[in-house]
GROMACS .gro file of C-alpha atoms in nm:
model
   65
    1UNK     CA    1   2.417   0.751  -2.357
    2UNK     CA    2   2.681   0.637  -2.089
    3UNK     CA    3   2.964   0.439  -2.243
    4UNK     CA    4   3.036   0.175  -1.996
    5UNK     CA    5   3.312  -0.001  -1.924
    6UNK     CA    6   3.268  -0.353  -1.714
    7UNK     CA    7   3.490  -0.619  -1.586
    8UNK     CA    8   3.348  -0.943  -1.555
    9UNK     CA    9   3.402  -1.177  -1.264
   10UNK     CA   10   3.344  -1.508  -1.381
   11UNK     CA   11   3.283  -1.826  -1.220
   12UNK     CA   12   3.316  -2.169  -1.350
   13UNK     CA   13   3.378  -1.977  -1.679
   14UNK     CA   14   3.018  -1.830  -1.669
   15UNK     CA   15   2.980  -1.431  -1.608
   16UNK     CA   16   2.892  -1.397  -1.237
   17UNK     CA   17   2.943  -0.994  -1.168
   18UNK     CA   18   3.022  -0.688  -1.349
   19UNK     CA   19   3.258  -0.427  -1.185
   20UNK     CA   20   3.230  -0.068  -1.321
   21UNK     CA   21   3.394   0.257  -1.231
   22UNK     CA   22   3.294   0.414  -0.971
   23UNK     CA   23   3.188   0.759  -1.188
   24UNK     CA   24   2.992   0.494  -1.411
   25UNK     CA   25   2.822   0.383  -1.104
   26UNK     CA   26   2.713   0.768  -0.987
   27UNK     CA   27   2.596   0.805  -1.332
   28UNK     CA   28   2.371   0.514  -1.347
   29UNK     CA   29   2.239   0.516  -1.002
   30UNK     CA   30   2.177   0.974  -1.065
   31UNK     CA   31   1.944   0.831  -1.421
   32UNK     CA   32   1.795   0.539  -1.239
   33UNK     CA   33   1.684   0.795  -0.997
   34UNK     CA   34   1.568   1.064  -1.276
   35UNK     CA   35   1.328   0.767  -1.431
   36UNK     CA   36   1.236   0.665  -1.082
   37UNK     CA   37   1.121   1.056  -1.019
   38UNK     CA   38   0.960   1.071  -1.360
   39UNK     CA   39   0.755   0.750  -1.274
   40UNK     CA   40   0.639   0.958  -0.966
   41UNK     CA   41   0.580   1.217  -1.181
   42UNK     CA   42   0.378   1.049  -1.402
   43UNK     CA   43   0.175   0.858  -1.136
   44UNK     CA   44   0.075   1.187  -0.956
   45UNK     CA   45  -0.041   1.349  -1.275
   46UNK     CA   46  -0.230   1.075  -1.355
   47UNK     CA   47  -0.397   0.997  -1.024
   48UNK     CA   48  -0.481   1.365  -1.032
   49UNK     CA   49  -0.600   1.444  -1.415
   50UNK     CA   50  -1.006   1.428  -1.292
   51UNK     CA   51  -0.937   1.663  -0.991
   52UNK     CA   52  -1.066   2.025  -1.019
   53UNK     CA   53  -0.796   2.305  -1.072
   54UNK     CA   54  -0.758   2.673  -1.123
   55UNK     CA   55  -0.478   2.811  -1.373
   56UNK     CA   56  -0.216   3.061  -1.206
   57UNK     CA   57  -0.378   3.304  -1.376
   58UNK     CA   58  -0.724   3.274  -1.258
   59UNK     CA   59  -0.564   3.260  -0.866
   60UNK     CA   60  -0.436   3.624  -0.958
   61UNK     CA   61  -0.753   3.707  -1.083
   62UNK     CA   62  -0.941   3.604  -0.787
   63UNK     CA   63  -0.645   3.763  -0.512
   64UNK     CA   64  -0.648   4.131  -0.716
   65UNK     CA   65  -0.991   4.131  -0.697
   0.00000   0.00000   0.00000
């Protein structure tokens, strides 16, 4: 887990913005794009589980013979 460390802009005494460092920004926006991939990920296999496929090693099969 990231350990973060905001500043808070307030206004009218009410949190408005938090202000991290910028290596605590790269890290965040590098997982937020992981999970975003991994949604993708997950979409794709799932559109495609009822789709007809051949394992790797029936391709090699069917090329060497």
């Amino acid at each position: 887990m990231i350990e973060l460390h905001p500043e808070f802009l307030t206004k009218n005494g009410q949190k408005q913005f938090a202000v991290l460092p910028y290596e605590e920004f790269l890290k965040i926006k590098e997982l937020l794009e992981d999970l975003e991939d991994l949604r993708d990920l997950r979409d794709a296999k799932k559109e495609e589980e009822d789709s007809f496929s051949v394992s790797l090693a029936d391709v090699k099969k069917m090329l060497l013979s």
